[in-house]
mmCIF file of C-alpha atoms in Angstrom:
data_model
loop_
_atom_site.group_PDB
_atom_site.id
_atom_site.type_symbol
_atom_site.label_atom_id
_atom_site.label_comp_id
_atom_site.label_asym_id
_atom_site.label_seq_id
_atom_site.Cartn_x
_atom_site.Cartn_y
_atom_site.Cartn_z
ATOM 1 C CA ALA A 1 -108.697 -3.270 -27.078
ATOM 2 C CA LEU A 2 -107.440 -0.604 -24.688
ATOM 3 C CA ALA A 3 -106.277 -3.187 -22.120
ATOM 4 C CA GLY A 4 -104.148 -4.813 -24.810
ATOM 5 C CA SER A 5 -102.553 -1.483 -25.671
ATOM 6 C CA LEU A 6 -101.226 -0.779 -22.170
ATOM 7 C CA GLY A 7 -97.968 -2.670 -22.775
ATOM 8 C CA HIS A 8 -98.231 -4.471 -19.442
ATOM 9 C CA ALA A 9 -96.332 -7.710 -18.814
ATOM 10 C CA HIS A 10 -99.460 -9.500 -17.572
ATOM 11 C CA LEU A 11 -101.891 -8.357 -20.262
ATOM 12 C CA PRO A 12 -101.945 -9.862 -23.769
ATOM 13 C CA GLU A 13 -100.428 -7.665 -26.429
ATOM 14 C CA GLY A 14 -103.090 -6.358 -28.794
ATOM 15 C CA LEU A 15 -101.759 -6.118 -32.344
ATOM 16 C CA GLU A 16 -104.815 -4.810 -34.161
ATOM 17 C CA ALA A 17 -108.427 -3.949 -33.411
ATOM 18 C CA GLY A 18 -111.291 -2.906 -35.642
ATOM 19 C CA LYS A 19 -114.491 -4.073 -37.290
ATOM 20 C CA ASP A 20 -114.880 -6.535 -40.120
ATOM 21 C CA ASP A 21 -116.870 -5.886 -43.295
ATOM 22 C CA GLY A 22 -120.041 -6.914 -41.502
ATOM 23 C CA GLY A 23 -119.487 -4.485 -38.634
ATOM 24 C CA ALA A 24 -118.498 -7.112 -36.066
ATOM 25 C CA PRO A 25 -115.642 -6.030 -33.778
ATOM 26 C CA TYR A 26 -112.416 -8.030 -33.751
ATOM 27 C CA LEU A 27 -109.118 -8.025 -31.866
ATOM 28 C CA VAL A 28 -105.866 -9.611 -33.021
ATOM 29 C CA ARG A 29 -103.425 -10.360 -30.222
ATOM 30 C CA LYS A 30 -100.016 -11.949 -29.967
ATOM 31 C CA PHE A 31 -100.065 -15.760 -30.018
ATOM 32 C CA VAL A 32 -98.642 -17.326 -26.872
ATOM 33 C CA ARG A 33 -98.389 -21.059 -26.147
ATOM 34 C CA GLY A 34 -99.406 -22.403 -22.775
ATOM 35 C CA GLU A 35 -102.497 -23.308 -20.789
ATOM 36 C CA SER A 36 -105.117 -21.622 -18.683
ATOM 37 C CA VAL A 37 -105.161 -21.868 -14.905
ATOM 38 C CA GLY A 38 -108.413 -23.781 -15.321
ATOM 39 C CA ALA A 39 -106.683 -26.361 -17.501
ATOM 40 C CA ARG A 40 -103.782 -26.582 -15.044
ATOM 41 C CA LEU A 41 -106.178 -27.165 -12.127
ATOM 42 C CA ALA A 42 -108.025 -29.847 -14.074
ATOM 43 C CA ARG A 43 -104.718 -31.549 -14.822
ATOM 44 C CA THR A 44 -102.966 -31.292 -11.449
ATOM 45 C CA GLY A 45 -105.472 -30.287 -8.794
ATOM 46 C CA ALA A 46 -104.378 -27.742 -6.185
ATOM 47 C CA LEU A 47 -101.182 -25.909 -7.100
ATOM 48 C CA PRO A 48 -98.030 -25.495 -4.998
ATOM 49 C CA VAL A 49 -98.656 -22.614 -2.606
ATOM 50 C CA PRO A 50 -95.882 -20.350 -3.988
ATOM 51 C CA ALA A 51 -97.117 -20.863 -7.553
ATOM 52 C CA ALA A 52 -100.735 -20.134 -6.583
ATOM 53 C CA VAL A 53 -99.746 -16.912 -4.849
ATOM 54 C CA GLU A 54 -97.494 -15.829 -7.720
ATOM 55 C CA ILE A 55 -100.350 -16.270 -10.197
ATOM 56 C CA ALA A 56 -102.656 -14.216 -7.981
ATOM 57 C CA ALA A 57 -100.023 -11.497 -7.521
ATOM 58 C CA GLU A 58 -99.456 -11.180 -11.262
ATOM 59 C CA VAL A 59 -103.217 -10.934 -11.870
ATOM 60 C CA ALA A 60 -103.424 -8.242 -9.167
ATOM 61 C CA ASN A 61 -100.528 -6.437 -10.847
ATOM 62 C CA ALA A 62 -102.452 -6.420 -14.139
ATOM 63 C CA LEU A 63 -105.511 -5.047 -12.332
ATOM 64 C CA VAL A 64 -103.452 -2.212 -10.857
ATOM 65 C CA ALA A 65 -102.758 -1.049 -14.422
ATOM 66 C CA THR A 66 -106.269 -1.512 -15.794
ATOM 67 C CA HIS A 67 -108.107 -0.074 -12.793
ATOM 68 C CA ALA A 68 -105.952 3.049 -13.078
ATOM 69 C CA ARG A 69 -107.655 3.518 -16.475
ATOM 70 C CA ASP A 70 -111.101 2.681 -15.032
ATOM 71 C CA LEU A 71 -111.043 -0.612 -16.934
ATOM 72 C CA TYR A 72 -112.732 -3.415 -15.008
ATOM 73 C CA HIS A 73 -112.728 -7.055 -16.066
ATOM 74 C CA HIS A 74 -115.758 -8.362 -14.125
ATOM 75 C CA ALA A 75 -115.478 -11.838 -15.669
ATOM 76 C CA ILE A 76 -112.292 -13.311 -14.155
ATOM 77 C CA THR A 77 -112.286 -17.114 -14.010
ATOM 78 C CA PRO A 78 -109.525 -19.748 -14.018
ATOM 79 C CA GLY A 79 -110.123 -20.136 -17.747
ATOM 80 C CA ARG A 80 -109.298 -16.480 -18.368
ATOM 81 C CA ILE A 81 -105.916 -16.543 -16.651
ATOM 82 C CA PHE A 82 -103.206 -17.949 -18.929
ATOM 83 C CA ILE A 83 -99.779 -19.382 -18.130
ATOM 84 C CA ALA A 84 -97.265 -19.156 -20.982
ATOM 85 C CA ASP A 85 -94.923 -22.116 -21.420
ATOM 86 C CA ARG A 86 -92.640 -21.341 -24.338
ATOM 87 C CA GLY A 87 -89.718 -19.054 -25.139
ATOM 88 C CA ALA A 88 -89.288 -15.600 -23.672
ATOM 89 C CA ASP A 89 -92.845 -15.645 -22.287
ATOM 90 C CA GLU A 90 -92.353 -18.862 -20.285
ATOM 91 C CA GLY A 91 -93.925 -18.629 -16.846
ATOM 92 C CA ALA A 92 -95.663 -15.345 -17.587
ATOM 93 C CA VAL A 93 -99.229 -15.024 -16.357
ATOM 94 C CA LEU A 94 -101.668 -13.165 -18.617
ATOM 95 C CA LEU A 95 -105.141 -11.925 -17.729
ATOM 96 C CA LEU A 96 -107.278 -12.460 -20.821
ATOM 97 C CA ASP A 97 -110.622 -11.391 -22.260
ATOM 98 C CA PHE A 98 -111.256 -7.873 -21.004
ATOM 99 C CA GLY A 99 -114.716 -7.011 -22.275
ATOM 100 C CA ALA A 100 -115.950 -10.605 -21.928
ATOM 101 C CA ARG A 101 -118.507 -9.468 -19.347
ATOM 102 C CA HIS A 102 -120.519 -7.951 -22.184
ATOM 103 C CA LEU A 103 -121.019 -11.477 -23.515
ATOM 104 C CA GLY A 104 -122.487 -12.600 -20.202
ATOM 105 C CA PRO A 105 -120.874 -14.872 -17.589
ATOM 106 C CA PRO A 106 -119.434 -18.196 -18.774
ATOM 107 C CA PRO A 107 -121.407 -21.285 -17.722
ATOM 108 C CA ASP A 108 -118.939 -22.012 -14.909
ATOM 109 C CA GLY A 109 -118.343 -18.385 -13.918
ATOM 110 C CA GLU A 110 -120.795 -17.863 -11.054
ATOM 111 C CA PRO A 111 -118.527 -19.129 -8.228
ATOM 112 C CA TYR A 112 -115.997 -16.430 -9.154
ATOM 113 C CA GLN A 113 -118.472 -13.550 -9.385
ATOM 114 C CA ALA A 114 -118.664 -11.117 -6.494
ATOM 115 C CA PRO A 115 -122.051 -11.113 -4.726
ATOM 116 C CA GLU A 116 -122.840 -7.626 -6.043
ATOM 117 C CA GLN A 117 -122.516 -8.949 -9.589
ATOM 118 C CA ARG A 118 -125.293 -11.434 -8.856
ATOM 119 C CA ASP A 119 -127.591 -8.838 -7.243
ATOM 120 C CA PRO A 120 -130.065 -7.411 -9.779
ATOM 121 C CA LYS A 121 -131.379 -4.940 -7.171
ATOM 122 C CA ARG A 122 -128.019 -3.277 -6.553
ATOM 123 C CA ALA A 123 -128.323 0.484 -7.066
ATOM 124 C CA SER A 124 -124.789 1.107 -8.334
ATOM 125 C CA PRO A 125 -122.770 -1.031 -10.763
ATOM 126 C CA PRO A 126 -119.907 -3.221 -9.480
ATOM 127 C CA ASP A 127 -116.493 -1.573 -9.430
ATOM 128 C CA GLY A 128 -112.900 -2.745 -9.206
ATOM 129 C CA ARG A 129 -113.480 -4.495 -5.896
ATOM 130 C CA ALA A 130 -115.503 -7.130 -7.773
ATOM 131 C CA ASP A 131 -112.344 -8.005 -9.716
ATOM 132 C CA LEU A 132 -110.427 -8.382 -6.446
ATOM 133 C CA TYR A 133 -113.085 -10.801 -5.189
ATOM 134 C CA SER A 134 -112.843 -12.832 -8.392
ATOM 135 C CA GLY A 135 -109.056 -12.948 -8.297
ATOM 136 C CA ALA A 136 -109.155 -14.150 -4.695
ATOM 137 C CA ALA A 137 -111.778 -16.764 -5.566
ATOM 138 C CA VAL A 138 -109.442 -18.156 -8.224
ATOM 139 C CA LEU A 139 -106.593 -18.110 -5.678
ATOM 140 C CA PHE A 140 -108.795 -20.025 -3.216
ATOM 141 C CA GLU A 141 -109.289 -22.749 -5.825
ATOM 142 C CA CYS A 142 -105.592 -22.795 -6.709
ATOM 143 C CA LEU A 143 -104.726 -23.307 -3.040
ATOM 144 C CA THR A 144 -107.410 -25.849 -2.152
ATOM 145 C CA GLY A 145 -108.420 -27.533 -5.393
ATOM 146 C CA LYS A 146 -112.025 -26.684 -4.496
ATOM 147 C CA VAL A 147 -114.390 -24.440 -6.460
ATOM 148 C CA PRO A 148 -115.328 -21.500 -4.191
ATOM 149 C CA PRO A 149 -118.772 -21.750 -2.570
ATOM 150 C CA ILE A 150 -121.583 -19.321 -3.358
ATOM 151 C CA GLY A 151 -123.807 -17.380 -0.984
ATOM 152 C CA PHE A 152 -121.700 -17.519 2.180
ATOM 153 C CA THR A 153 -121.821 -14.921 4.950
ATOM 154 C CA THR A 154 -118.345 -15.784 6.245
ATOM 155 C CA PRO A 155 -115.659 -16.384 3.597
ATOM 156 C CA PRO A 156 -114.302 -19.934 3.405
ATOM 157 C CA SER A 157 -110.956 -20.703 5.017
ATOM 158 C CA ALA A 158 -108.222 -21.950 2.708
ATOM 159 C CA LYS A 159 -106.213 -23.032 5.745
ATOM 160 C CA GLU A 160 -108.962 -25.356 6.970
ATOM 161 C CA LEU A 161 -108.818 -27.203 3.664
ATOM 162 C CA ARG A 162 -105.030 -27.054 3.323
ATOM 163 C CA PRO A 163 -103.175 -26.653 6.639
ATOM 164 C CA GLU A 164 -99.873 -25.647 5.018
ATOM 165 C CA VAL A 165 -101.475 -22.343 3.930
ATOM 166 C CA THR A 166 -100.304 -19.686 6.384
ATOM 167 C CA ASP A 167 -102.711 -17.740 8.560
ATOM 168 C CA GLU A 168 -101.659 -14.542 6.774
ATOM 169 C CA LEU A 169 -102.384 -15.942 3.330
ATOM 170 C CA SER A 170 -105.672 -17.532 4.373
ATOM 171 C CA GLY A 171 -106.698 -14.258 5.989
ATOM 172 C CA LEU A 172 -105.995 -12.120 2.941
ATOM 173 C CA VAL A 173 -107.966 -14.509 0.706
ATOM 174 C CA ALA A 174 -110.882 -14.272 3.120
ATOM 175 C CA GLN A 175 -110.640 -10.480 3.250
ATOM 176 C CA ALA A 176 -110.682 -10.172 -0.533
ATOM 177 C CA MET A 177 -113.744 -12.468 -0.654
ATOM 178 C CA MET A 178 -115.849 -10.610 1.909
ATOM 179 C CA PRO A 179 -119.487 -10.417 0.718
ATOM 180 C CA ASN A 180 -119.640 -6.664 1.357
ATOM 181 C CA PRO A 181 -117.247 -4.842 -0.998
ATOM 182 C CA ASP A 182 -116.602 -2.208 1.693
ATOM 183 C CA ASP A 183 -114.959 -4.932 3.817
ATOM 184 C CA ARG A 184 -112.526 -6.053 1.113
ATOM 185 C CA PHE A 185 -109.245 -4.601 -0.056
ATOM 186 C CA GLN A 186 -110.290 -1.342 -1.670
ATOM 187 C CA GLU A 187 -107.645 -1.197 -4.395
ATOM 188 C CA ALA A 188 -105.719 -3.704 -6.485
ATOM 189 C CA GLN A 189 -102.421 -2.235 -5.250
ATOM 190 C CA ALA A 190 -103.343 -3.089 -1.659
ATOM 191 C CA LEU A 191 -104.119 -6.695 -2.613
ATOM 192 C CA PHE A 192 -100.893 -6.937 -4.621
ATOM 193 C CA ASN A 193 -98.868 -5.624 -1.679
ATOM 194 C CA ALA A 194 -100.539 -8.099 0.706
ATOM 195 C CA LEU A 195 -99.780 -11.003 -1.629
ATOM 196 C CA ARG A 196 -96.136 -9.978 -1.865
ATOM 197 C CA ARG A 197 -95.891 -9.800 1.942
ATOM 198 C CA ALA A 198 -97.472 -13.238 2.198
ATOM 199 C CA THR A 199 -94.784 -14.732 -0.069
ATOM 200 C CA PHE A 200 -91.890 -13.425 2.020
ATOM 201 C CA GLY A 201 -89.664 -16.364 2.830
ATOM 202 C CA MET A 202 -91.410 -18.768 0.443
ATOM 203 C CA GLU A 203 -89.193 -20.813 -1.839
ATOM 204 C CA LYS A 204 -90.060 -19.926 -5.436
ATOM 205 C CA LYS A 205 -89.999 -22.814 -7.901
ATOM 206 C CA GLY A 206 -91.733 -21.212 -10.868
ATOM 207 C CA ILE A 207 -95.300 -21.578 -12.002
#
């Protein structure tokens, strides 16, 4: 519920939180019309490069706010990133379902999990860098139309699958998806800044 109370443009607005008469927790949030990135990908395939990068940048922007409060998502998938399509919210990207990790990964979530999330022998729990991996994995799919591979030692190249992707953009996706979290961007702000640099000169046509 705390993520929904931050008042951030890319987090859903939480209206009420509590427990029902049976003790089960609930959260009421503002209703917004639109579709998930997963639904958009299923409908259209790979997205226009500027739109894909804008979605990733807005997710990174949301993570800047939540990580500052030590709130980690750890369950980011295309189905948990929402694109509003009506009224004042049109075109807004919302990162949904903070706390979903406690329910376990969704059936299709493994390709977006950082390697440390799949390592039962890891001494310390995953941190915010796992979210950056997941966000970049979704961006990889938005750019290429391909579900990210699992278990690689060298991150996949978006440019090899889609030549119009710039070297800079392909490189930042690869950096954010490095298997070792120490080799990735270390903070959401750094990833956000890199995404904004990568969009310099791109023609924006909306999401």
